[in-house]
mmCIF file of C-alpha atoms in Angstrom:
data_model
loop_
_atom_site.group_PDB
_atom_site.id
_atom_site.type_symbol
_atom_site.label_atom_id
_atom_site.label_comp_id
_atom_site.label_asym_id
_atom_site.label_seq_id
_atom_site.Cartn_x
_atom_site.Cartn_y
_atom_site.Cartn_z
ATOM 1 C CA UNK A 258 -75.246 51.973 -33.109
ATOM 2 C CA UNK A 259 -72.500 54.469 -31.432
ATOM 3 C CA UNK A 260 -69.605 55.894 -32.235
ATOM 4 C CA UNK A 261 -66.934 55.911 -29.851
ATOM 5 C CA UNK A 262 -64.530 58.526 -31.048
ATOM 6 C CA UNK A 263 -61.007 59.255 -30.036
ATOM 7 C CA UNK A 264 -59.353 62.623 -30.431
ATOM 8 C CA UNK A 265 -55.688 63.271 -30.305
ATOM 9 C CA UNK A 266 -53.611 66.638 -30.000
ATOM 10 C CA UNK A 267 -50.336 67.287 -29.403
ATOM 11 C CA UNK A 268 -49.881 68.433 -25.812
ATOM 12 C CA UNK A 269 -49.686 72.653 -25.680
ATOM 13 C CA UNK A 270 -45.603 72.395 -25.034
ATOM 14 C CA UNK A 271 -45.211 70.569 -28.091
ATOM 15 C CA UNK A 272 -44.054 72.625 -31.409
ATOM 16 C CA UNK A 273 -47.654 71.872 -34.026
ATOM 17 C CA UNK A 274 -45.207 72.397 -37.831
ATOM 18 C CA UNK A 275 -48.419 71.345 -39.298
ATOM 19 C CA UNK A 276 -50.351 73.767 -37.597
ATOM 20 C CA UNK A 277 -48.044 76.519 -37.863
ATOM 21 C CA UNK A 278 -48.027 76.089 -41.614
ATOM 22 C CA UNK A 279 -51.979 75.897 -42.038
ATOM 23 C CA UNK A 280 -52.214 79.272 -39.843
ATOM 24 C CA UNK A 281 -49.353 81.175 -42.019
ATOM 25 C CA UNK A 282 -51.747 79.494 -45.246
ATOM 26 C CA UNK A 283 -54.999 80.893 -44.060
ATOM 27 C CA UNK A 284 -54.625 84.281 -44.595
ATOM 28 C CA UNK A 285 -52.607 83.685 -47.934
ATOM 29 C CA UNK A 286 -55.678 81.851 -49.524
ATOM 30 C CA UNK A 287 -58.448 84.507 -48.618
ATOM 31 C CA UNK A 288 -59.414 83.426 -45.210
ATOM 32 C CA UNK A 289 -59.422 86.649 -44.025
ATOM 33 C CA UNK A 290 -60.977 86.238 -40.377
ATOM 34 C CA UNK A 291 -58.065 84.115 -39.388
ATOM 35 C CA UNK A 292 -55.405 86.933 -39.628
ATOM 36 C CA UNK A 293 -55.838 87.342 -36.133
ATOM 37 C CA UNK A 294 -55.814 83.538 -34.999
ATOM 38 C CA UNK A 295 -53.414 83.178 -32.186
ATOM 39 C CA UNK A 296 -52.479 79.288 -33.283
ATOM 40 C CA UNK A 297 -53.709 76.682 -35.508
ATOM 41 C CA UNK A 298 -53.260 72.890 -33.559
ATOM 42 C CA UNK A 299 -53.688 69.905 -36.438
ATOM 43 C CA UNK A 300 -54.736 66.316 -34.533
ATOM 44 C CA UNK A 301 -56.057 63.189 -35.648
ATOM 45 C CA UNK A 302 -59.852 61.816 -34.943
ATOM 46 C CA UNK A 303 -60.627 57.904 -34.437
ATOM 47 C CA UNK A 304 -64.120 56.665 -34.866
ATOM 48 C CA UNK A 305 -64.692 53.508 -33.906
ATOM 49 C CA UNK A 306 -68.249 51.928 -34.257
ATOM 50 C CA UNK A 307 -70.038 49.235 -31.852
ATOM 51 C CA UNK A 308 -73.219 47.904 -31.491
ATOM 52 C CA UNK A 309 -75.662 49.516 -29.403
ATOM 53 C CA UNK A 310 -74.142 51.291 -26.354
ATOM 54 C CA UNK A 311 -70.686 50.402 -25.621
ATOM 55 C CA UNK A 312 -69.774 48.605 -22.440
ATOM 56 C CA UNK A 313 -67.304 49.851 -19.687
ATOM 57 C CA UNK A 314 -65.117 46.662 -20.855
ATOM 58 C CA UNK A 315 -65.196 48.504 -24.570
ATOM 59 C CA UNK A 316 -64.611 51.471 -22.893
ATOM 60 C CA UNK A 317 -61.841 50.673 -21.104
ATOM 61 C CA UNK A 318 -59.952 48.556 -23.943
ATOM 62 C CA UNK A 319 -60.371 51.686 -26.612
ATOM 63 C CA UNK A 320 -58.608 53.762 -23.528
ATOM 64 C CA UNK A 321 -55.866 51.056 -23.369
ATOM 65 C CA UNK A 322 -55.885 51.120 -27.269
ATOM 66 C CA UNK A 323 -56.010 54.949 -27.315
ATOM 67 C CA UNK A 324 -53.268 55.061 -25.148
ATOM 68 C CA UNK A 325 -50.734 52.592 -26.329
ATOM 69 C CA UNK A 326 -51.435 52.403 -30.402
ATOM 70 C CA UNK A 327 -53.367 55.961 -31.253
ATOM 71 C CA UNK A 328 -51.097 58.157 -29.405
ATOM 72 C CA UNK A 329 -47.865 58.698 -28.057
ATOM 73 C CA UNK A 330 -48.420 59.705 -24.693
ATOM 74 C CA UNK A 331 -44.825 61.605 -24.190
ATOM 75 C CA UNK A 332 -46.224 64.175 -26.899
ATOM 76 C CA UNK A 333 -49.769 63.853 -27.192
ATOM 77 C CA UNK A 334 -52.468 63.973 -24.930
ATOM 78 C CA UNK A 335 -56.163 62.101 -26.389
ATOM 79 C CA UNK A 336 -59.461 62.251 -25.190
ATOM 80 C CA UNK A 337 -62.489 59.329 -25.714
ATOM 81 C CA UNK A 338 -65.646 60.041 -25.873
ATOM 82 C CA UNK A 339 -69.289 58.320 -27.557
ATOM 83 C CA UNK A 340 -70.757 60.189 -30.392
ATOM 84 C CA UNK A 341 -74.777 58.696 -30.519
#
């Protein structure tokens, strides 16, 4: 069994709230080492499991999916990737 795993971030350009607010939290809450953090980015992780190895046509379709349901590609850029 595999994991093929999809990771999406907001591309560099685009404002990260989220982010913003968990970097500004950080220090508040004890997490010292992070005072000096230049940015926080918050993105969202897809695993998606197959049978054995996946196949360049399973590839290919979690790209199309990747592309057109688990991002939006005007703000966010994703990468895919298999996780044994």
């Amino acid at each position: 069994m595999a994991k093929i795993i999809v990771e999406v971030m907001l591309k560099p350009e685009i404002l990260d709230p989220q982010g913003q607010a968990v970097a500004s939290a950080l220090p508040r809450l004890g997490f010292t080492s992070f005072k000096t953090a230049k940015s926080v980015r918050q993105g969202k992780r897809f695993e998606i499991e197959v049978d054995g190895e996946p196949t360049p046509a399973q590839m290919a379709e979690v790209e199309k999916a990747a592309e057109t349901l688990l991002s939006n590609p005007v703000i966010e850029t994703y990468l895919v990737k298999v996780e044994k």
